[in-house]
PDB file of C-alpha atoms in Angstrom:
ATOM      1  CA  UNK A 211       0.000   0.000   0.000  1.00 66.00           C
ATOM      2  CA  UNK A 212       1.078   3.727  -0.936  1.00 74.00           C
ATOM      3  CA  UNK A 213       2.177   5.584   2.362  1.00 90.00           C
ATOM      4  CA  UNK A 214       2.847   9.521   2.934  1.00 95.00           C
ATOM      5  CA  UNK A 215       4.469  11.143   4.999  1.00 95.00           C
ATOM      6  CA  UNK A 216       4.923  14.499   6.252  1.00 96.00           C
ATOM      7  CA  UNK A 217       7.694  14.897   8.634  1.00 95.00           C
ATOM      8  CA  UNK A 218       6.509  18.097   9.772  1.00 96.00           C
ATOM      9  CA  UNK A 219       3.461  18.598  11.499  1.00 94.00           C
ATOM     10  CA  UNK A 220       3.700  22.538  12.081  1.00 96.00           C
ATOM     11  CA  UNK A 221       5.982  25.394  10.582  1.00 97.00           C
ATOM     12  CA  UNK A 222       5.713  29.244  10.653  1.00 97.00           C
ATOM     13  CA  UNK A 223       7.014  32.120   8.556  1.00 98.00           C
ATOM     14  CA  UNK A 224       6.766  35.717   8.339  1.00 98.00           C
ATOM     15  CA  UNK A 225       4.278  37.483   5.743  1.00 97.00           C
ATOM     16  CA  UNK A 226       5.946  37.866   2.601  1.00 97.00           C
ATOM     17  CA  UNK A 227       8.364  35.426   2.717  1.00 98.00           C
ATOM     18  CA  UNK A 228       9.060  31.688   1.394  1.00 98.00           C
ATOM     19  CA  UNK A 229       8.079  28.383   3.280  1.00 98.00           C
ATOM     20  CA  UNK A 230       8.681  24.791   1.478  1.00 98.00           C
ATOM     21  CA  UNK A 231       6.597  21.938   3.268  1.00 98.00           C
ATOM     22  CA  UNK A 232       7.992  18.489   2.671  1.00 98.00           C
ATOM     23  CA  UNK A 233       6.240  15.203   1.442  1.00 98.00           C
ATOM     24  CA  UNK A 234       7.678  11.813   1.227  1.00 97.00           C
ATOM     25  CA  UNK A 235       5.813   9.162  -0.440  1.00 96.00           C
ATOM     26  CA  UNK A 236       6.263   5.006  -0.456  1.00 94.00           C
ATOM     27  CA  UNK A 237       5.001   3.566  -3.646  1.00 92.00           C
ATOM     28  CA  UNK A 238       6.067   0.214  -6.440  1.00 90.00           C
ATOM     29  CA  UNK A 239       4.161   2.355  -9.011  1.00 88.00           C
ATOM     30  CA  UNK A 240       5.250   4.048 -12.139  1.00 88.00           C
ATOM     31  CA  UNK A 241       2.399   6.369 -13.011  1.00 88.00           C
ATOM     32  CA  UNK A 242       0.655   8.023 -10.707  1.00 91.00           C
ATOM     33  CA  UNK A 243      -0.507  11.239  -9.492  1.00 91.00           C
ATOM     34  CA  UNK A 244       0.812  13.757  -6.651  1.00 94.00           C
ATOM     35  CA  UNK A 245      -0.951  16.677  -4.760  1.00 95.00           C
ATOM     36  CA  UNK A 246      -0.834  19.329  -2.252  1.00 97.00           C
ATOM     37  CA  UNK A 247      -4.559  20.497  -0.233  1.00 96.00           C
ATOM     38  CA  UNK A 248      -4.773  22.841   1.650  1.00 96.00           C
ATOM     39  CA  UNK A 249      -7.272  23.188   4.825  1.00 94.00           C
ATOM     40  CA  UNK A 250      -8.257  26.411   6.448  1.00 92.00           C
ATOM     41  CA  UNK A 251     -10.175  26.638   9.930  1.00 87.00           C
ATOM     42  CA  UNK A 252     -13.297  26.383   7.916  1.00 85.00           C
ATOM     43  CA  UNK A 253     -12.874  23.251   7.477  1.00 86.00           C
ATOM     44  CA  UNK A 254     -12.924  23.123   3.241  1.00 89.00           C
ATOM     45  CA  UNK A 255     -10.664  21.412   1.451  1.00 92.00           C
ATOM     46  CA  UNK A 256      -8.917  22.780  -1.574  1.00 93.00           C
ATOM     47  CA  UNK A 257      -7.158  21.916  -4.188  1.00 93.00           C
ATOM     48  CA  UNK A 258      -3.205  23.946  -4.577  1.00 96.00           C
ATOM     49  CA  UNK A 259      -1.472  22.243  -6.871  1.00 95.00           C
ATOM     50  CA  UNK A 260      -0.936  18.697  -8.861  1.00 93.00           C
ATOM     51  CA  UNK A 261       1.418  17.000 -10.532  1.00 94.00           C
ATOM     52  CA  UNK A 262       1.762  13.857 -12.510  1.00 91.00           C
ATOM     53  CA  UNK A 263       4.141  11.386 -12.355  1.00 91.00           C
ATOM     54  CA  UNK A 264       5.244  11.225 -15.890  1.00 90.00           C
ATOM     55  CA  UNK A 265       5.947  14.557 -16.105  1.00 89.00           C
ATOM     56  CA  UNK A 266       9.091  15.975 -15.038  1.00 87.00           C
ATOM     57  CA  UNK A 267       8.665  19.701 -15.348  1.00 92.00           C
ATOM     58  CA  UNK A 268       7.618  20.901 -11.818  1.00 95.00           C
ATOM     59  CA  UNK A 269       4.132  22.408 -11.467  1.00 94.00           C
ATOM     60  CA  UNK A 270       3.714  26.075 -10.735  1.00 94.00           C
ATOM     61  CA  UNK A 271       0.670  27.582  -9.481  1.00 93.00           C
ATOM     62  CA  UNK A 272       1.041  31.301  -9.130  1.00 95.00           C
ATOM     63  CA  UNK A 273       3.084  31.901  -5.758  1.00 97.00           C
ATOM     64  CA  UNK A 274       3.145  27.534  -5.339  1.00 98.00           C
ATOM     65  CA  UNK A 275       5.294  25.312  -6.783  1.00 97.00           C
ATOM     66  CA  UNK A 276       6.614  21.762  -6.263  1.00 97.00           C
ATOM     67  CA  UNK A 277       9.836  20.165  -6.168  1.00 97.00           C
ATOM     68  CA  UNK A 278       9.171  16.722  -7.703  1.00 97.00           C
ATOM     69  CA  UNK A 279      12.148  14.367  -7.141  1.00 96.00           C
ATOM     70  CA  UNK A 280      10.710  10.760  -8.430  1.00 95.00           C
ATOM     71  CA  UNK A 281      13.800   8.716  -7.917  1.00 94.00           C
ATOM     72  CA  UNK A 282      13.776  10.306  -4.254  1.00 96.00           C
ATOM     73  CA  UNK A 283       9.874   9.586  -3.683  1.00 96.00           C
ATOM     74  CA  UNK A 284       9.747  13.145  -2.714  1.00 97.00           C
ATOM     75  CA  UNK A 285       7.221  15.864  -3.196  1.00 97.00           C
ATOM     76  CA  UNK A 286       7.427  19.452  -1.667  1.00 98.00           C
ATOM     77  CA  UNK A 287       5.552  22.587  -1.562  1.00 98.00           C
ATOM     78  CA  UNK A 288       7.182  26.092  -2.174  1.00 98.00           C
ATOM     79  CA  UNK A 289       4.971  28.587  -0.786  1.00 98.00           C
ATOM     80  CA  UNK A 290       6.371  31.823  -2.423  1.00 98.00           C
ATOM     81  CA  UNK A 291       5.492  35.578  -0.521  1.00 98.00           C
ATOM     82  CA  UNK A 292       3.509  33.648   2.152  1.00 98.00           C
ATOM     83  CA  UNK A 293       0.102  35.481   2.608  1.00 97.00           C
ATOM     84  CA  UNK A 294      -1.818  35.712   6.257  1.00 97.00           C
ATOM     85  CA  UNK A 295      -4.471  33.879   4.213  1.00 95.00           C
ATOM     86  CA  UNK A 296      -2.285  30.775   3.402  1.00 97.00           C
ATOM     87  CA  UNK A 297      -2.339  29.905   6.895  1.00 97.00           C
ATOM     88  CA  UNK A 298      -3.892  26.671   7.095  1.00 96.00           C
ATOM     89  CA  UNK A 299      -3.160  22.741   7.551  1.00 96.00           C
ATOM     90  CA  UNK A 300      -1.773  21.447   4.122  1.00 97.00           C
ATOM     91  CA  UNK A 301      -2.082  18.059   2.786  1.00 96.00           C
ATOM     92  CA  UNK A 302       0.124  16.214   0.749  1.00 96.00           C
ATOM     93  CA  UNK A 303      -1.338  13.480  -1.333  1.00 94.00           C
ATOM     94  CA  UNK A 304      -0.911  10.439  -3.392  1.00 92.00           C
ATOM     95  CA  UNK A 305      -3.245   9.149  -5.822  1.00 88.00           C
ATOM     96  CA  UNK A 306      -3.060   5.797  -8.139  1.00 82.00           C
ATOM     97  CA  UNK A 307      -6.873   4.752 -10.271  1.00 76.00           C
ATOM     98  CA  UNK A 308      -8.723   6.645  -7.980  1.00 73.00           C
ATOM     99  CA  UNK A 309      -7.007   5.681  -4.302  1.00 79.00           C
ATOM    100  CA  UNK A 310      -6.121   8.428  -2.844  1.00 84.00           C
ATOM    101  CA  UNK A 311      -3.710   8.457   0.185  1.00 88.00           C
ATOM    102  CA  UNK A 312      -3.083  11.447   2.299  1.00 92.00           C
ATOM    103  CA  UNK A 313       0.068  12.411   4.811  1.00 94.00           C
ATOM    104  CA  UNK A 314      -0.909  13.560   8.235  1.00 92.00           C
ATOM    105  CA  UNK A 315      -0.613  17.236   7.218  1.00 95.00           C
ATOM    106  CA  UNK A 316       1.312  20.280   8.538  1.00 97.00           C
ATOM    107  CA  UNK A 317       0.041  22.725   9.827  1.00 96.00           C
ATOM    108  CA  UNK A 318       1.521  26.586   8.565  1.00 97.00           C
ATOM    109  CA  UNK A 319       1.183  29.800  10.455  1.00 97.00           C
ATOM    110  CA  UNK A 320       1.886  32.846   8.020  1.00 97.00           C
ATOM    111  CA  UNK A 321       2.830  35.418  11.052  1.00 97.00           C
ATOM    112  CA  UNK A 322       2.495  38.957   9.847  1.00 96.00           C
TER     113      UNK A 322
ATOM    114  CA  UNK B  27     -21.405  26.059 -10.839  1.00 55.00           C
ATOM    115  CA  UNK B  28     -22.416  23.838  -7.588  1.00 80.00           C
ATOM    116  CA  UNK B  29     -19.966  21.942  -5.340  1.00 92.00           C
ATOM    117  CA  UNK B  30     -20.367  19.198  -3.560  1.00 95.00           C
ATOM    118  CA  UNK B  31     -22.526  19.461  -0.616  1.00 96.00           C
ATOM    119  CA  UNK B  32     -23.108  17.937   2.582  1.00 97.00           C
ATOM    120  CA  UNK B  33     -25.813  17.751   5.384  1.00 97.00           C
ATOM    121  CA  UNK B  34     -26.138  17.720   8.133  1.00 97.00           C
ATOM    122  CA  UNK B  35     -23.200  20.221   8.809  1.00 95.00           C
ATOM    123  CA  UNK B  36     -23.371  19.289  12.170  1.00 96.00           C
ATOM    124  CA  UNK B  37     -24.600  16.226  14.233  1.00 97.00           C
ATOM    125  CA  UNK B  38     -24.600  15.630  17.740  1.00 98.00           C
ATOM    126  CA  UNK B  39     -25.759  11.887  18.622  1.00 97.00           C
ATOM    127  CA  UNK B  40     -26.196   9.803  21.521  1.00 97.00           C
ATOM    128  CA  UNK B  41     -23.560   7.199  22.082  1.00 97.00           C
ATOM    129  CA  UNK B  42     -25.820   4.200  20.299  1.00 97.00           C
ATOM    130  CA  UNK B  43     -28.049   5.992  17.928  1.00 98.00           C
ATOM    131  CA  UNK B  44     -27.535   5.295  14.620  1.00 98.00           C
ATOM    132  CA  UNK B  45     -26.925   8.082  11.973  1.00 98.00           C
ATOM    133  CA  UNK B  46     -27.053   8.988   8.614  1.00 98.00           C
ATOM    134  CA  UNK B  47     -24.873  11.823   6.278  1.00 98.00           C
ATOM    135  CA  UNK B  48     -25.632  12.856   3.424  1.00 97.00           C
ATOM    136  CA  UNK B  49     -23.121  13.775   0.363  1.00 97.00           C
ATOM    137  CA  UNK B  50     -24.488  15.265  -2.784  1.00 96.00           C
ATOM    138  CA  UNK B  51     -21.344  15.292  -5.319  1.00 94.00           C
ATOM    139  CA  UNK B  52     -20.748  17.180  -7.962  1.00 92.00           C
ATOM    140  CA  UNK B  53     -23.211  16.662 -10.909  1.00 90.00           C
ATOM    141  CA  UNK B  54     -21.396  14.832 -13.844  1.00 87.00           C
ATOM    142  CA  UNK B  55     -19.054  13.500 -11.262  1.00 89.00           C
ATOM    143  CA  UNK B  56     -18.440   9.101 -11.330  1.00 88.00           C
ATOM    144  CA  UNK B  57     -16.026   8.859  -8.419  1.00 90.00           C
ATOM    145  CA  UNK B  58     -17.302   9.353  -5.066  1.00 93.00           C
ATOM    146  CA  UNK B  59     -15.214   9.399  -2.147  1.00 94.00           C
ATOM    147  CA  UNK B  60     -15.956   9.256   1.807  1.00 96.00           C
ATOM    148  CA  UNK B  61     -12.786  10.332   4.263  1.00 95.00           C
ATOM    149  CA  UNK B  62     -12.959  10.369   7.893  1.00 96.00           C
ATOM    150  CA  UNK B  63     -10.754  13.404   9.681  1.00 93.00           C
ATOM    151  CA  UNK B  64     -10.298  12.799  13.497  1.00 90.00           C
ATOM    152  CA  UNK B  65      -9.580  16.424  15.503  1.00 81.00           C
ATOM    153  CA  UNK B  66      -5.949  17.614  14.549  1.00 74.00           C
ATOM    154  CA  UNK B  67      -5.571  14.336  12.069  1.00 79.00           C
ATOM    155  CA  UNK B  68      -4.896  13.486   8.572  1.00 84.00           C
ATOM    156  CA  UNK B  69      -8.002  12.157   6.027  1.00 91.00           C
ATOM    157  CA  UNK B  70      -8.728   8.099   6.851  1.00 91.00           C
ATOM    158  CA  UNK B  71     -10.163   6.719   3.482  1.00 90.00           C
ATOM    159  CA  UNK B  72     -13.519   5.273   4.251  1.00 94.00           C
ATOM    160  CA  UNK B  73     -15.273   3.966   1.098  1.00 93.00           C
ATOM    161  CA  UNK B  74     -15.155   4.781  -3.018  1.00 90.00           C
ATOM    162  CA  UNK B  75     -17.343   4.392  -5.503  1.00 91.00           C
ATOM    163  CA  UNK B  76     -16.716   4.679  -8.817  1.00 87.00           C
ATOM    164  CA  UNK B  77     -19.876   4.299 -11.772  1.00 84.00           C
ATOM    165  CA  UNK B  78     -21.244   0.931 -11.259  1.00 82.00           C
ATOM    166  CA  UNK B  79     -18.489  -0.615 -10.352  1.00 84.00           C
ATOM    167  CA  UNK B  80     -18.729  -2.557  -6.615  1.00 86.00           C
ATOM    168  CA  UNK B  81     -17.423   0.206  -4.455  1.00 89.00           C
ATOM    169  CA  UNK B  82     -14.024  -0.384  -2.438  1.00 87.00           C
ATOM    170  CA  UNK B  83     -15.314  -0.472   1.157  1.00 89.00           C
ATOM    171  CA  UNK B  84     -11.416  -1.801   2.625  1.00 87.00           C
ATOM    172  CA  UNK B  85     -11.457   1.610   4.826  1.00 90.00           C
ATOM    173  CA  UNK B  86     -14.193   1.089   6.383  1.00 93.00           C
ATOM    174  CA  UNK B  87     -13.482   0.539  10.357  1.00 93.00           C
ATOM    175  CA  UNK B  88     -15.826  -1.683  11.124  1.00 94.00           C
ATOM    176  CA  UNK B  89     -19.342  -3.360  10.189  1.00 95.00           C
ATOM    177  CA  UNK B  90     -21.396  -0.346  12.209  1.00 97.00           C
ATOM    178  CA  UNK B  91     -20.179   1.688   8.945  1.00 97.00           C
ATOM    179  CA  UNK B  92     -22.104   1.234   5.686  1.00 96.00           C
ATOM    180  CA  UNK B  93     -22.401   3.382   2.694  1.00 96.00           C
ATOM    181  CA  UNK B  94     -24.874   3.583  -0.272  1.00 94.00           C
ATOM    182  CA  UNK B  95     -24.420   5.460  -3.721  1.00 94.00           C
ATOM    183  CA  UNK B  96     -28.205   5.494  -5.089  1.00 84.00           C
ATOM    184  CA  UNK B  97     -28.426   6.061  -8.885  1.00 81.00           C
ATOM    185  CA  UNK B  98     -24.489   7.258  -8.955  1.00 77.00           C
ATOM    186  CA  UNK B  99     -25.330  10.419  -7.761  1.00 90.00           C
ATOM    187  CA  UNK B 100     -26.125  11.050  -3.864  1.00 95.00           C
ATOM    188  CA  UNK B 101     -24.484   8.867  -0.993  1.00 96.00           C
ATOM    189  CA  UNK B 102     -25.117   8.468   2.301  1.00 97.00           C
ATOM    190  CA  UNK B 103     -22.972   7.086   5.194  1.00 98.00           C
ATOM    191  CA  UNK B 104     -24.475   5.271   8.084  1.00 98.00           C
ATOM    192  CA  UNK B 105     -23.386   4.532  11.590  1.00 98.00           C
ATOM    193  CA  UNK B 106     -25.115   2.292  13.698  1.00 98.00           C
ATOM    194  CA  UNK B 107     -24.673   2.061  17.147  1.00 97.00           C
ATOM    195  CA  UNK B 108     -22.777   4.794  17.061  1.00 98.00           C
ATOM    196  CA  UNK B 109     -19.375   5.117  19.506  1.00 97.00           C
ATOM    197  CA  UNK B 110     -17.627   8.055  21.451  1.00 96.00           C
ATOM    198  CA  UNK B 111     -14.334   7.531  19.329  1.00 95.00           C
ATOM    199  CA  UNK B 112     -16.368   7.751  16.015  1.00 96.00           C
ATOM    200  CA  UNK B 113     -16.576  11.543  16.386  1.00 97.00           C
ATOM    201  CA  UNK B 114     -15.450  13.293  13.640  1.00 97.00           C
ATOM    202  CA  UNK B 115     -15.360  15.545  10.806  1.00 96.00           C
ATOM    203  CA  UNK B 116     -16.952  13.186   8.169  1.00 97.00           C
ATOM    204  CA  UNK B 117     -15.856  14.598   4.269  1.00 96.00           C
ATOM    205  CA  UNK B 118     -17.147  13.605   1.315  1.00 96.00           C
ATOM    206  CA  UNK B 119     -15.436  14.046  -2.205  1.00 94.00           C
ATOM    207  CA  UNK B 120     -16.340  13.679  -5.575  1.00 92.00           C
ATOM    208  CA  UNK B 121     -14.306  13.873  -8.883  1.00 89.00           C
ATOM    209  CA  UNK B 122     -14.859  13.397 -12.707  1.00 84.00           C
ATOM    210  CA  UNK B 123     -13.790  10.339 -13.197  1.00 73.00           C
ATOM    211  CA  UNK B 124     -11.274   8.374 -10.541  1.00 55.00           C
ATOM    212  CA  UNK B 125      -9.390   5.509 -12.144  1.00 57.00           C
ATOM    213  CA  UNK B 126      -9.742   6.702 -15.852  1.00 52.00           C
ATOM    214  CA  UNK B 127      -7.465   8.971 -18.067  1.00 49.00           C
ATOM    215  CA  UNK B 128      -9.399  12.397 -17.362  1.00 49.00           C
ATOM    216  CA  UNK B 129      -8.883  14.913 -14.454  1.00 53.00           C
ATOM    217  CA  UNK B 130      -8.058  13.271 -11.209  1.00 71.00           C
ATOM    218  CA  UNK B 131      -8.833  15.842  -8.608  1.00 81.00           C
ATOM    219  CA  UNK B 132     -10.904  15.517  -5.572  1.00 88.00           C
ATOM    220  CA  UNK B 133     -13.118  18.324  -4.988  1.00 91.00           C
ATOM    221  CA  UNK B 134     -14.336  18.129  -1.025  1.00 94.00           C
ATOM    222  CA  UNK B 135     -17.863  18.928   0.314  1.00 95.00           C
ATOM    223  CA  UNK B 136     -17.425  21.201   3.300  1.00 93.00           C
ATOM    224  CA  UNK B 137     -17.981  18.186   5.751  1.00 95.00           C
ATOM    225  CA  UNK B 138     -20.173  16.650   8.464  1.00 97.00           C
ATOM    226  CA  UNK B 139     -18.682  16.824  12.330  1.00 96.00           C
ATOM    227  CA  UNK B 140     -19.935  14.105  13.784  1.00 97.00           C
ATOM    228  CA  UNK B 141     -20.315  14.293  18.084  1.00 97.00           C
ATOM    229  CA  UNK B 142     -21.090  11.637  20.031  1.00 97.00           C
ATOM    230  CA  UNK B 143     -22.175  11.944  23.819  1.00 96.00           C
TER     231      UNK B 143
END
């Protein structure tokens, strides 16, 4: 079975300036995909950024981008200018025909 | 257009009651997916369903838990004789199509939190 994990379960930084949240991921697989949720207090769910396996530019997503090291398993989140409103917990997953697995999250605090 | 939605938002319970939550997913939307978020956690996978396909039920903790898609739209989730440690934020996500070659994203319902006295 795929396993994630996120070796950080909280991390801080000051308005305006970068965070990169870590993801490690166990998996036999070839093809699959990777993402990054993040969680607010209320509670919703949403969607920051994904990336698939077979790809090997990096997905960018306005101020986010990954760091997608296959060989490595590994799967971090840039968070460039942090905003107040990026605090929140953030999820890495992994998904493979429709299982998706999440890490236990970490949770950011964008300090102004 | 619509997300996918979720009653009730809330539910307090008695500690063997049974209980029901509702997901209504995204219209269009084949894959259906149930999590289960404990206070401070990560998302437990609970059940999919995807089209008519037999839906995978291996997260589900235990035989109280049950889960019906009816005509591949809205699901509900059942608990029977419910338990103190099954409080939790219950989510619910759909997406357009979960083990085939088109988008692969979850989008989440806002959730259920589930209390039990």
């Amino acid at each position: 079975a795929q396993t994630v994990t996120q070796s950080q379960p909280e991390m801080s930084v000051q308005e305006a300036e970068t965070v990169t949240l870590s993801c490690t991921y166990d998996t036999s697989e070839s093809n699959y995909y990777l993402f990054w949720y993040k969680q607010p207090p209320s509670r919703q769910m949403i969607l920051v950024i994904r990336q698939e396996a077979y790809k090997q530019q990096n997905a960018t997503e306005n101020r986010f981008s990954v760091n997608f090291q296959k060989a490595a398993k590994s799967f971090s989140l840039k968070i460039s200018d942090s905003q107040l409103g990026d605090t929140a917990m953030y999820f890495c997953a992994f998904m493979k025909l429709g299982d998706m697995r999440f890490g236990a999250g970490t949770r950011l605090t964008v300090k102004p | 257009g619509a997300g996918v939605s979720q009653s009730p938002s809330n539910k307090v319970t008695e500690k063997g009651k049974d209980v029901e939550l509702r997901c209504d997913p995204i219209s269009g939307h084949t894959a259906l997916y149930w999590y289960r978020q404990s206070l401070g956690q990560g998302l437990e996978f609970l059940i999919y369903f995807q089209g008519n396909s037999a839906p995978d039920k291996s997260g589900l903790p235990s035989d109280r838990f049950s889960a019906e898609r009816t005509g591949g739209s809205v699901s509900t989730l059942t608990i029977q004789r419910t338990q103190q440690e099954d409080s939790a934020v219950y989510l619910c996500a759909s997406s357009l199509d979960g083990a085939g070659a088109g988008t692969h994203e979850q989008y989440f319902g806002p959730g259920t939190r589930l209390t039990v006295t």
